[in-house]
Amino acid sequence: MESLHPEAHVTAIVEPPKKRAKKGFEYLDKNGELVPSTPTTSLWYKLYVANAPTKLRGKNKRQQENKFWRRFRLPYQSYTDLVVLVKAATNLFGRWLNSTNPSSPIELLVLGALRYLGQGWTFDDIEELTGISQEVHRVFFHHFIHFGKTKLYDKFVKLPNNNNQDAAIHQHKFS
């Protein structure tokens, strides 16, 4: 082409990348206006992060603790301890813990991973109750499993040995 018209220059037109539309749910507020749902307005955030079952008293507290255990397969206090351990593992979960660019609440991501493991829910189901996309939950889950394999397993799983008397006591269950 240039040999035919040396004065003509071919320029490529580069279009800026398209911005992705915000995904998620929208709901009607008190004024009847459509507002986007955020993770901090989700049901799980309101039930388990902002209003912990441990803040309740009496019979209602016990019912809520039992319900939490049935849903997530561990006591609420163990869940909060697990969140502290996850927050300390910045090498694995740094993308969600970045303080300069806040991401999805780590508490909701841990709840999603626990519900996926304990109840066999899909990431789509979890998205519905957390307001965090299923893809974010899926990626977090893979990091969470690696965290469990490398950090939690060594800390909490104790294999029986000759010095471990508990193994002998409970051996009849395995037999």
GROMACS .gro file of N, CA and C in nm:
model
  525
    1MET      N    1   0.082  -0.119   0.000
    1MET     CA    2   0.000   0.000   0.000
    1MET      C    3   0.086   0.126   0.000
    2GLU      N    4   0.191   0.125   0.086
    2GLU     CA    5   0.275   0.243   0.095
    2GLU      C    6   0.347   0.272  -0.036
    3SER      N    7   0.382   0.166  -0.110
    3SER     CA    8   0.451   0.189  -0.237
    3SER      C    9   0.360   0.260  -0.336
    4LEU      N   10   0.231   0.239  -0.327
    4LEU     CA   11   0.139   0.307  -0.418
    4LEU      C   12   0.117   0.452  -0.378
    5HIS      N   13   0.100   0.475  -0.247
    5HIS     CA   14   0.076   0.610  -0.196
    5HIS      C   15   0.169   0.634  -0.077
    6PRO      N   16   0.290   0.678  -0.101
    6PRO     CA   17   0.386   0.696   0.009
    6PRO      C   18   0.345   0.803   0.108
    7GLU      N   19   0.261   0.898   0.067
    7GLU     CA   20   0.221   1.004   0.162
    7GLU      C   21   0.107   0.962   0.254
    8ALA      N   22   0.042   0.850   0.222
    8ALA     CA   23  -0.071   0.804   0.304
    8ALA      C   24  -0.017   0.718   0.419
    9HIS      N   25  -0.060   0.748   0.538
    9HIS     CA   26  -0.022   0.668   0.656
    9HIS      C   27  -0.146   0.598   0.710
   10VAL      N   28  -0.129   0.473   0.740
   10VAL     CA   29  -0.239   0.396   0.795
   10VAL      C   30  -0.232   0.406   0.947
   11THR      N   31  -0.339   0.452   1.005
   11THR     CA   32  -0.345   0.461   1.151
   11THR      C   33  -0.455   0.370   1.202
   12ALA      N   34  -0.425   0.305   1.309
   12ALA     CA   35  -0.524   0.216   1.370
   12ALA      C   36  -0.607   0.296   1.470
   13ILE      N   37  -0.734   0.272   1.468
   13ILE     CA   38  -0.823   0.337   1.564
   13ILE      C   39  -0.840   0.243   1.683
   14VAL      N   40  -0.795   0.290   1.797
   14VAL     CA   41  -0.804   0.210   1.919
   14VAL      C   42  -0.915   0.266   2.005
   15GLU      N   43  -1.015   0.184   2.030
   15GLU     CA   44  -1.127   0.227   2.112
   15GLU      C   45  -1.096   0.195   2.257
   16PRO      N   46  -1.139   0.284   2.347
   16PRO     CA   47  -1.118   0.254   2.488
   16PRO      C   48  -1.200   0.132   2.529
   17PRO      N   49  -1.150   0.054   2.627
   17PRO     CA   50  -1.226  -0.064   2.668
   17PRO      C   51  -1.361  -0.024   2.727
   18LYS      N   52  -1.459  -0.108   2.702
   18LYS     CA   53  -1.593  -0.082   2.753
   18LYS      C   54  -1.596  -0.110   2.902
   19LYS      N   55  -1.667  -0.026   2.973
   19LYS     CA   56  -1.682  -0.048   3.117
   19LYS      C   57  -1.792  -0.150   3.138
   20ARG      N   58  -1.768  -0.237   3.233
   20ARG     CA   59  -1.868  -0.337   3.264
   20ARG      C   60  -1.979  -0.275   3.347
   21ALA      N   61  -2.097  -0.321   3.320
   21ALA     CA   62  -2.211  -0.275   3.397
   21ALA      C   63  -2.207  -0.340   3.535
   22LYS      N   64  -2.251  -0.267   3.635
   22LYS     CA   65  -2.256  -0.321   3.770
   22LYS      C   66  -2.354  -0.437   3.772
   23LYS      N   67  -2.308  -0.549   3.826
   23LYS     CA   68  -2.396  -0.663   3.839
   23LYS      C   69  -2.452  -0.665   3.979
   24GLY      N   70  -2.553  -0.742   3.998
   24GLY     CA   71  -2.610  -0.754   4.130
   24GLY      C   72  -2.759  -0.729   4.127
   25PHE      N   73  -2.814  -0.729   4.244
   25PHE     CA   74  -2.958  -0.713   4.257
   25PHE      C   75  -2.991  -0.568   4.289
   26GLU      N   76  -3.110  -0.532   4.255
   26GLU     CA   77  -3.161  -0.401   4.290
   26GLU      C   78  -3.291  -0.421   4.365
   27TYR      N   79  -3.320  -0.330   4.455
   27TYR     CA   80  -3.444  -0.338   4.531
   27TYR      C   81  -3.502  -0.199   4.548
   28LEU      N   82  -3.628  -0.196   4.585
   28LEU     CA   83  -3.695  -0.068   4.608
   28LEU      C   84  -3.673  -0.024   4.752
   29ASP      N   85  -3.628   0.100   4.768
   29ASP     CA   86  -3.609   0.152   4.903
   29ASP      C   87  -3.741   0.207   4.958
   30LYS      N   88  -3.735   0.273   5.072
   30LYS     CA   89  -3.855   0.326   5.137
   30LYS      C   90  -3.929   0.427   5.049
   31ASN      N   91  -3.855   0.498   4.965
   31ASN     CA   92  -3.914   0.600   4.879
   31ASN      C   93  -3.961   0.543   4.746
   32GLY      N   94  -3.946   0.413   4.726
   32GLY     CA   95  -3.988   0.351   4.602
   32GLY      C   96  -3.889   0.365   4.489
   33GLU      N   97  -3.766   0.406   4.522
   33GLU     CA   98  -3.662   0.420   4.420
   33GLU      C   99  -3.579   0.292   4.412
   34LEU      N  100  -3.534   0.260   4.292
   34LEU     CA  101  -3.454   0.141   4.268
   34LEU      C  102  -3.310   0.170   4.308
   35VAL      N  103  -3.257   0.093   4.404
   35VAL     CA  104  -3.119   0.110   4.450
   35VAL      C  105  -3.045  -0.023   4.438
   36PRO      N  106  -2.915  -0.017   4.406
   36PRO     CA  107  -2.840  -0.143   4.394
   36PRO      C  108  -2.814  -0.205   4.530
   37SER      N  109  -2.818  -0.336   4.535
   37SER     CA  110  -2.786  -0.409   4.656
   37SER      C  111  -2.635  -0.420   4.669
   38THR      N  112  -2.586  -0.404   4.788
   38THR     CA  113  -2.443  -0.418   4.814
   38THR      C  114  -2.424  -0.530   4.916
   39PRO      N  115  -2.302  -0.581   4.928
   39PRO     CA  116  -2.280  -0.686   5.028
   39PRO      C  117  -2.317  -0.643   5.170
   40THR      N  118  -2.299  -0.515   5.202
   40THR     CA  119  -2.331  -0.471   5.338
   40THR      C  120  -2.481  -0.452   5.361
   41THR      N  121  -2.561  -0.460   5.256
   41THR     CA  122  -2.706  -0.456   5.273
   41THR      C  123  -2.767  -0.595   5.256
   42SER      N  124  -2.682  -0.696   5.240
   42SER     CA  125  -2.732  -0.832   5.219
   42SER      C  126  -2.785  -0.893   5.349
   43LEU      N  127  -2.864  -0.996   5.334
   43LEU     CA  128  -2.923  -1.064   5.449
   43LEU      C  129  -2.817  -1.123   5.541
   44TRP      N  130  -2.720  -1.192   5.484
   44TRP     CA  131  -2.617  -1.256   5.567
   44TRP      C  132  -2.536  -1.151   5.643
   45TYR      N  133  -2.508  -1.038   5.579
   45TYR     CA  134  -2.432  -0.935   5.648
   45TYR      C  135  -2.510  -0.885   5.769
   46LYS      N  136  -2.639  -0.863   5.750
   46LYS     CA  137  -2.722  -0.812   5.859
   46LYS      C  138  -2.737  -0.915   5.971
   47LEU      N  139  -2.749  -1.043   5.934
   47LEU     CA  140  -2.771  -1.148   6.034
   47LEU      C  141  -2.645  -1.189   6.109
   48TYR      N  142  -2.534  -1.203   6.036
   48TYR     CA  143  -2.417  -1.268   6.095
   48TYR      C  144  -2.297  -1.178   6.116
   49VAL      N  145  -2.289  -1.066   6.048
   49VAL     CA  146  -2.173  -0.978   6.064
   49VAL      C  147  -2.211  -0.858   6.151
   50ALA      N  148  -2.314  -0.785   6.112
   50ALA     CA  149  -2.354  -0.666   6.187
   50ALA      C  150  -2.424  -0.700   6.318
   51ASN      N  151  -2.504  -0.807   6.319
   51ASN     CA  152  -2.579  -0.848   6.438
   51ASN      C  153  -2.545  -0.992   6.471
   52ALA      N  154  -2.434  -1.010   6.537
   52ALA     CA  155  -2.388  -1.145   6.569
   52ALA      C  156  -2.482  -1.215   6.666
   53PRO      N  157  -2.499  -1.348   6.650
   53PRO     CA  158  -2.583  -1.423   6.744
   53PRO      C  159  -2.535  -1.411   6.889
   54THR      N  160  -2.408  -1.382   6.911
   54THR     CA  161  -2.356  -1.371   7.047
   54THR      C  162  -2.405  -1.245   7.117
   55LYS      N  163  -2.463  -1.150   7.043
   55LYS     CA  164  -2.516  -1.028   7.105
   55LYS      C  165  -2.654  -1.050   7.166
   56LEU      N  166  -2.717  -1.162   7.131
   56LEU     CA  167  -2.850  -1.191   7.182
   56LEU      C  168  -2.842  -1.246   7.324
   57ARG      N  169  -2.958  -1.257   7.390
   57ARG     CA  170  -2.962  -1.308   7.528
   57ARG      C  171  -3.068  -1.415   7.541
   58GLY      N  172  -3.049  -1.503   7.639
   58GLY     CA  173  -3.150  -1.600   7.676
   58GLY      C  174  -3.175  -1.710   7.575
   59LYS      N  175  -3.301  -1.754   7.571
   59LYS     CA  176  -3.340  -1.866   7.486
   59LYS      C  177  -3.319  -1.834   7.338
   60ASN      N  178  -3.345  -1.711   7.299
   60ASN     CA  179  -3.329  -1.671   7.160
   60ASN      C  180  -3.183  -1.683   7.116
   61LYS      N  181  -3.090  -1.652   7.207
   61LYS     CA  182  -2.948  -1.663   7.176
   61LYS      C  183  -2.912  -1.809   7.147
   62ARG      N  184  -2.958  -1.900   7.230
   62ARG     CA  185  -2.928  -2.043   7.212
   62ARG      C  186  -2.986  -2.094   7.080
   63GLN      N  187  -3.108  -2.052   7.048
   63GLN     CA  188  -3.169  -2.093   6.921
   63GLN      C  189  -3.089  -2.042   6.802
   64GLN      N  190  -3.045  -1.918   6.809
   64GLN     CA  191  -2.967  -1.861   6.700
   64GLN      C  192  -2.830  -1.928   6.687
   65GLU      N  193  -2.768  -1.962   6.799
   65GLU     CA  194  -2.640  -2.032   6.794
   65GLU      C  195  -2.656  -2.171   6.732
   66ASN      N  196  -2.761  -2.242   6.769
   66ASN     CA  197  -2.787  -2.374   6.712
   66ASN      C  198  -2.816  -2.364   6.562
   67LYS      N  199  -2.892  -2.262   6.525
   67LYS     CA  200  -2.925  -2.242   6.384
   67LYS      C  201  -2.798  -2.212   6.304
   68PHE      N  202  -2.711  -2.128   6.360
   68PHE     CA  203  -2.585  -2.097   6.292
   68PHE      C  204  -2.502  -2.224   6.275
   69TRP      N  205  -2.494  -2.305   6.378
   69TRP     CA  206  -2.416  -2.430   6.368
   69TRP      C  207  -2.473  -2.522   6.261
   70ARG      N  208  -2.605  -2.535   6.256
   70ARG     CA  209  -2.667  -2.621   6.154
   70ARG      C  210  -2.640  -2.569   6.013
   71ARG      N  211  -2.640  -2.439   5.995
   71ARG     CA  212  -2.623  -2.381   5.862
   71ARG      C  213  -2.479  -2.382   5.814
   72PHE      N  214  -2.384  -2.360   5.905
   72PHE     CA  215  -2.244  -2.343   5.863
   72PHE      C  216  -2.151  -2.449   5.921
   73ARG      N  217  -2.201  -2.540   6.002
   73ARG     CA  218  -2.128  -2.655   6.055
   73ARG      C  219  -2.013  -2.620   6.148
   74LEU      N  220  -2.023  -2.508   6.219
   74LEU     CA  221  -1.930  -2.476   6.326
   74LEU      C  222  -1.994  -2.369   6.414
   75PRO      N  223  -1.953  -2.360   6.540
   75PRO     CA  224  -2.009  -2.257   6.629
   75PRO      C  225  -1.969  -2.117   6.582
   76TYR      N  226  -2.048  -2.019   6.621
   76TYR     CA  227  -2.022  -1.882   6.577
   76TYR      C  228  -1.885  -1.834   6.624
   77GLN      N  229  -1.845  -1.868   6.745
   77GLN     CA  230  -1.714  -1.826   6.796
   77GLN      C  231  -1.602  -1.884   6.712
   78SER      N  232  -1.616  -2.008   6.667
   78SER     CA  233  -1.515  -2.068   6.579
   78SER      C  234  -1.511  -1.997   6.444
   79TYR      N  235  -1.627  -1.954   6.398
   79TYR     CA  236  -1.632  -1.877   6.274
   79TYR      C  237  -1.555  -1.745   6.288
   80THR      N  238  -1.576  -1.674   6.398
   80THR     CA  239  -1.505  -1.547   6.417
   80THR      C  240  -1.355  -1.570   6.430
   81ASP      N  241  -1.316  -1.680   6.496
   81ASP     CA  242  -1.174  -1.715   6.505
   81ASP      C  243  -1.116  -1.745   6.366
   82LEU      N  244  -1.194  -1.814   6.285
   82LEU     CA  245  -1.151  -1.846   6.148
   82LEU      C  246  -1.135  -1.720   6.065
   83VAL      N  247  -1.224  -1.624   6.082
   83VAL     CA  248  -1.213  -1.497   6.009
   83VAL      C  249  -1.084  -1.425   6.049
   84VAL      N  250  -1.048  -1.430   6.176
   84VAL     CA  251  -0.923  -1.367   6.222
   84VAL      C  252  -0.803  -1.435   6.156
   85LEU      N  253  -0.805  -1.568   6.147
   85LEU     CA  254  -0.696  -1.641   6.082
   85LEU      C  255  -0.687  -1.607   5.933
   86VAL      N  256  -0.802  -1.595   5.867
   86VAL     CA  257  -0.804  -1.561   5.725
   86VAL      C  258  -0.750  -1.420   5.704
   87LYS      N  259  -0.789  -1.327   5.790
   87LYS     CA  260  -0.739  -1.190   5.778
   87LYS      C  261  -0.589  -1.181   5.801
   88ALA      N  262  -0.535  -1.272   5.881
   88ALA     CA  263  -0.391  -1.273   5.906
   88ALA      C  264  -0.313  -1.331   5.789
   89ALA      N  265  -0.377  -1.409   5.704
   89ALA     CA  266  -0.311  -1.472   5.589
   89ALA      C  267  -0.317  -1.380   5.468
   90THR      N  268  -0.249  -1.267   5.477
   90THR     CA  269  -0.254  -1.168   5.369
   90THR      C  270  -0.188  -1.217   5.241
   91ASN      N  271  -0.097  -1.314   5.254
   91ASN     CA  272  -0.033  -1.365   5.132
   91ASN      C  273  -0.132  -1.441   5.044
   92LEU      N  274  -0.234  -1.504   5.103
   92LEU     CA  275  -0.334  -1.577   5.026
   92LEU      C  276  -0.457  -1.493   4.994
   93PHE      N  277  -0.496  -1.408   5.086
   93PHE     CA  278  -0.621  -1.334   5.072
   93PHE      C  279  -0.601  -1.184   5.056
   94GLY      N  280  -0.484  -1.144   5.012
   94GLY     CA  281  -0.451  -1.002   5.000
   94GLY      C  282  -0.544  -0.925   4.908
   95ARG      N  283  -0.590  -0.988   4.801
   95ARG     CA  284  -0.676  -0.917   4.706
   95ARG      C  285  -0.809  -0.878   4.769
   96TRP      N  286  -0.853  -0.950   4.872
   96TRP     CA  287  -0.979  -0.919   4.939
   96TRP      C  288  -0.957  -0.835   5.064
   97LEU      N  289  -0.832  -0.826   5.109
   97LEU     CA  290  -0.802  -0.753   5.231
   97LEU      C  291  -0.736  -0.618   5.203
   98ASN      N  292  -0.722  -0.582   5.076
   98ASN     CA  293  -0.656  -0.458   5.038
   98ASN      C  294  -0.731  -0.339   5.096
   99SER      N  295  -0.665  -0.265   5.185
   99SER     CA  296  -0.733  -0.154   5.252
   99SER      C  297  -0.748  -0.032   5.163
  100THR      N  298  -0.663  -0.017   5.060
  100THR     CA  299  -0.674   0.099   4.973
  100THR      C  300  -0.790   0.085   4.874
  101ASN      N  301  -0.821  -0.037   4.837
  101ASN     CA  302  -0.932  -0.061   4.745
  101ASN      C  303  -1.023  -0.166   4.808
  102PRO      N  304  -1.117  -0.124   4.893
  102PRO     CA  305  -1.198  -0.221   4.965
  102PRO      C  306  -1.277  -0.312   4.870
  103SER      N  307  -1.274  -0.438   4.904
  103SER     CA  308  -1.340  -0.539   4.822
  103SER      C  309  -1.459  -0.594   4.898
  104SER      N  310  -1.500  -0.712   4.862
  104SER     CA  311  -1.611  -0.779   4.931
  104SER      C  312  -1.571  -0.810   5.074
  105PRO      N  313  -1.664  -0.798   5.168
  105PRO     CA  314  -1.631  -0.828   5.308
  105PRO      C  315  -1.583  -0.972   5.324
  106ILE      N  316  -1.470  -0.989   5.386
  106ILE     CA  317  -1.409  -1.121   5.403
  106ILE      C  318  -1.499  -1.211   5.488
  107GLU      N  319  -1.575  -1.152   5.578
  107GLU     CA  320  -1.666  -1.230   5.662
  107GLU      C  321  -1.770  -1.303   5.578
  108LEU      N  322  -1.822  -1.234   5.477
  108LEU     CA  323  -1.922  -1.296   5.390
  108LEU      C  324  -1.860  -1.403   5.300
  109LEU      N  325  -1.738  -1.380   5.256
  109LEU     CA  326  -1.671  -1.479   5.172
  109LEU      C  327  -1.644  -1.607   5.250
  110VAL      N  328  -1.605  -1.593   5.377
  110VAL     CA  329  -1.582  -1.712   5.461
  110VAL      C  330  -1.715  -1.784   5.484
  111LEU      N  331  -1.821  -1.711   5.511
  111LEU     CA  332  -1.952  -1.774   5.528
  111LEU      C  333  -1.992  -1.850   5.402
  112GLY      N  334  -1.967  -1.791   5.286
  112GLY     CA  335  -2.000  -1.857   5.161
  112GLY      C  336  -1.922  -1.986   5.142
  113ALA      N  337  -1.794  -1.985   5.176
  113ALA     CA  338  -1.712  -2.106   5.165
  113ALA      C  339  -1.762  -2.214   5.261
  114LEU      N  340  -1.799  -2.173   5.381
  114LEU     CA  341  -1.849  -2.270   5.479
  114LEU      C  342  -1.983  -2.330   5.435
  115ARG      N  343  -2.070  -2.249   5.379
  115ARG     CA  344  -2.200  -2.300   5.334
  115ARG      C  345  -2.182  -2.392   5.214
  116TYR      N  346  -2.087  -2.360   5.127
  116TYR     CA  347  -2.058  -2.445   5.012
  116TYR      C  348  -2.007  -2.582   5.059
  117LEU      N  349  -1.918  -2.580   5.157
  117LEU     CA  350  -1.863  -2.706   5.209
  117LEU      C  351  -1.964  -2.783   5.293
  118GLY      N  352  -2.034  -2.712   5.381
  118GLY     CA  353  -2.121  -2.779   5.478
  118GLY      C  354  -2.256  -2.823   5.425
  119GLN      N  355  -2.310  -2.750   5.330
  119GLN     CA  356  -2.445  -2.778   5.283
  119GLN      C  357  -2.452  -2.813   5.135
  120GLY      N  358  -2.341  -2.796   5.063
  120GLY     CA  359  -2.341  -2.828   4.921
  120GLY      C  360  -2.416  -2.727   4.836
  121TRP      N  361  -2.422  -2.603   4.880
  121TRP     CA  362  -2.488  -2.498   4.802
  121TRP      C  363  -2.406  -2.466   4.679
  122THR      N  364  -2.469  -2.403   4.581
  122THR     CA  365  -2.398  -2.356   4.464
  122THR      C  366  -2.353  -2.212   4.490
  123PHE      N  367  -2.256  -2.168   4.412
  123PHE     CA  368  -2.210  -2.030   4.427
  123PHE      C  369  -2.319  -1.931   4.388
  124ASP      N  370  -2.409  -1.972   4.300
  124ASP     CA  371  -2.521  -1.886   4.263
  124ASP      C  372  -2.614  -1.865   4.383
  125ASP      N  373  -2.639  -1.971   4.460
  125ASP     CA  374  -2.721  -1.957   4.581
  125ASP      C  375  -2.656  -1.861   4.680
  126ILE      N  376  -2.525  -1.874   4.694
  126ILE     CA  377  -2.452  -1.790   4.789
  126ILE      C  378  -2.453  -1.643   4.743
  127GLU      N  379  -2.442  -1.623   4.613
  127GLU     CA  380  -2.447  -1.487   4.558
  127GLU      C  381  -2.578  -1.419   4.596
  128GLU      N  382  -2.685  -1.495   4.593
  128GLU     CA  383  -2.817  -1.440   4.622
  128GLU      C  384  -2.827  -1.386   4.764
  129LEU      N  385  -2.757  -1.447   4.858
  129LEU     CA  386  -2.768  -1.405   4.998
  129LEU      C  387  -2.655  -1.314   5.045
  130THR      N  388  -2.551  -1.300   4.965
  130THR     CA  389  -2.440  -1.213   5.007
  130THR      C  390  -2.427  -1.088   4.924
  131GLY      N  391  -2.480  -1.089   4.802
  131GLY     CA  392  -2.462  -0.974   4.714
  131GLY      C  393  -2.323  -0.969   4.652
  132ILE      N  394  -2.248  -1.078   4.661
  132ILE     CA  395  -2.115  -1.090   4.602
  132ILE      C  396  -2.125  -1.191   4.488
  133SER      N  397  -2.067  -1.160   4.375
  133SER     CA  398  -2.085  -1.244   4.257
  133SER      C  399  -2.035  -1.387   4.280
  134GLN      N  400  -2.095  -1.479   4.207
  134GLN     CA  401  -2.057  -1.620   4.220
  134GLN      C  402  -1.914  -1.642   4.176
  135GLU      N  403  -1.863  -1.564   4.082
  135GLU     CA  404  -1.725  -1.580   4.038
  135GLU      C  405  -1.627  -1.541   4.149
  136VAL      N  406  -1.658  -1.435   4.222
  136VAL     CA  407  -1.573  -1.395   4.334
  136VAL      C  408  -1.574  -1.505   4.440
  137HIS      N  409  -1.692  -1.560   4.468
  137HIS     CA  410  -1.700  -1.669   4.565
  137HIS      C  411  -1.621  -1.791   4.518
  138ARG      N  412  -1.628  -1.822   4.389
  138ARG     CA  413  -1.558  -1.938   4.336
  138ARG      C  414  -1.406  -1.922   4.350
  139VAL      N  415  -1.355  -1.805   4.314
  139VAL     CA  416  -1.211  -1.779   4.324
  139VAL      C  417  -1.167  -1.780   4.470
  140PHE      N  418  -1.245  -1.716   4.557
  140PHE     CA  419  -1.213  -1.716   4.700
  140PHE      C  420  -1.212  -1.857   4.755
  141PHE      N  421  -1.306  -1.939   4.713
  141PHE     CA  422  -1.316  -2.076   4.763
  141PHE      C  423  -1.188  -2.154   4.734
  142HIS      N  424  -1.132  -2.139   4.616
  142HIS     CA  425  -1.008  -2.209   4.583
  142HIS      C  426  -0.893  -2.163   4.673
  143HIS      N  427  -0.887  -2.035   4.702
  143HIS     CA  428  -0.786  -1.985   4.796
  143HIS      C  429  -0.813  -2.038   4.937
  144PHE      N  430  -0.939  -2.044   4.974
  144PHE     CA  431  -0.976  -2.092   5.107
  144PHE      C  432  -0.938  -2.239   5.125
  145ILE      N  433  -0.959  -2.321   5.024
  145ILE     CA  434  -0.922  -2.462   5.031
  145ILE      C  435  -0.770  -2.476   5.044
  146HIS      N  436  -0.697  -2.396   4.969
  146HIS     CA  437  -0.550  -2.399   4.980
  146HIS      C  438  -0.507  -2.357   5.120
  147PHE      N  439  -0.574  -2.257   5.176
  147PHE     CA  440  -0.547  -2.212   5.312
  147PHE      C  441  -0.573  -2.324   5.412
  148GLY      N  442  -0.684  -2.394   5.394
  148GLY     CA  443  -0.715  -2.506   5.483
  148GLY      C  444  -0.612  -2.617   5.473
  149LYS      N  445  -0.567  -2.643   5.353
  149LYS     CA  446  -0.470  -2.750   5.330
  149LYS      C  447  -0.333  -2.716   5.387
  150THR      N  448  -0.291  -2.591   5.373
  150THR     CA  449  -0.156  -2.553   5.414
  150THR      C  450  -0.146  -2.500   5.556
  151LYS      N  451  -0.246  -2.428   5.603
  151LYS     CA  452  -0.238  -2.365   5.736
  151LYS      C  453  -0.324  -2.435   5.841
  152LEU      N  454  -0.452  -2.455   5.810
  152LEU     CA  455  -0.544  -2.507   5.910
  152LEU      C  456  -0.518  -2.655   5.941
  153TYR      N  457  -0.484  -2.733   5.842
  153TYR     CA  458  -0.464  -2.877   5.862
  153TYR      C  459  -0.355  -2.901   5.966
  154ASP      N  460  -0.241  -2.839   5.950
  154ASP     CA  461  -0.131  -2.859   6.045
  154ASP      C  462  -0.165  -2.809   6.185
  155LYS      N  463  -0.248  -2.707   6.192
  155LYS     CA  464  -0.281  -2.649   6.322
  155LYS      C  465  -0.387  -2.729   6.398
  156PHE      N  466  -0.484  -2.788   6.326
  156PHE     CA  467  -0.598  -2.849   6.393
  156PHE      C  468  -0.610  -3.000   6.381
  157VAL      N  469  -0.550  -3.061   6.282
  157VAL     CA  470  -0.562  -3.206   6.265
  157VAL      C  471  -0.445  -3.274   6.334
  158LYS      N  472  -0.477  -3.359   6.429
  158LYS     CA  473  -0.376  -3.434   6.504
  158LYS      C  474  -0.395  -3.582   6.476
  159LEU      N  475  -0.299  -3.639   6.409
  159LEU     CA  476  -0.305  -3.781   6.378
  159LEU      C  477  -0.265  -3.862   6.501
  160PRO      N  478  -0.327  -3.979   6.522
  160PRO     CA  479  -0.290  -4.059   6.639
  160PRO      C  480  -0.149  -4.115   6.624
  161ASN      N  481  -0.082  -4.127   6.739
  161ASN     CA  482   0.050  -4.189   6.743
  161ASN      C  483   0.059  -4.275   6.869
  162ASN      N  484   0.172  -4.332   6.895
  162ASN     CA  485   0.188  -4.422   7.011
  162ASN      C  486   0.169  -4.348   7.143
  163ASN      N  487   0.202  -4.223   7.147
  163ASN     CA  488   0.189  -4.145   7.272
  163ASN      C  489   0.049  -4.087   7.291
  164ASN      N  490  -0.034  -4.097   7.192
  164ASN     CA  491  -0.166  -4.036   7.197
  164ASN      C  492  -0.266  -4.136   7.258
  165GLN      N  493  -0.306  -4.113   7.381
  165GLN     CA  494  -0.398  -4.203   7.451
  165GLN      C  495  -0.541  -4.193   7.397
  166ASP      N  496  -0.577  -4.078   7.339
  166ASP     CA  497  -0.712  -4.062   7.286
  166ASP      C  498  -0.740  -4.160   7.173
  167ALA      N  499  -0.639  -4.194   7.096
  167ALA     CA  500  -0.659  -4.287   6.985
  167ALA      C  501  -0.700  -4.424   7.037
  168ALA      N  502  -0.639  -4.468   7.145
  168ALA     CA  503  -0.672  -4.600   7.202
  168ALA      C  504  -0.814  -4.598   7.260
  169ILE      N  505  -0.853  -4.489   7.320
  169ILE     CA  506  -0.985  -4.479   7.380
  169ILE      C  507  -1.094  -4.486   7.274
  170HIS      N  508  -1.073  -4.424   7.160
  170HIS     CA  509  -1.175  -4.415   7.057
  170HIS      C  510  -1.157  -4.517   6.944
  171GLN      N  511  -1.063  -4.608   6.959
  171GLN     CA  512  -1.035  -4.704   6.853
  171GLN      C  513  -1.154  -4.795   6.825
  172HIS      N  514  -1.234  -4.826   6.928
  172HIS     CA  515  -1.350  -4.913   6.907
  172HIS      C  516  -1.449  -4.852   6.808
  173LYS      N  517  -1.458  -4.722   6.801
  173LYS     CA  518  -1.548  -4.658   6.706
  173LYS      C  519  -1.503  -4.684   6.562
  174PHE      N  520  -1.373  -4.683   6.540
  174PHE     CA  521  -1.321  -4.706   6.407
  174PHE      C  522  -1.323  -4.854   6.369
  175SER      N  523  -1.316  -4.942   6.468
  175SER     CA  524  -1.320  -5.085   6.441
  175SER      C  525  -1.459  -5.125   6.395
   0.00000   0.00000   0.00000
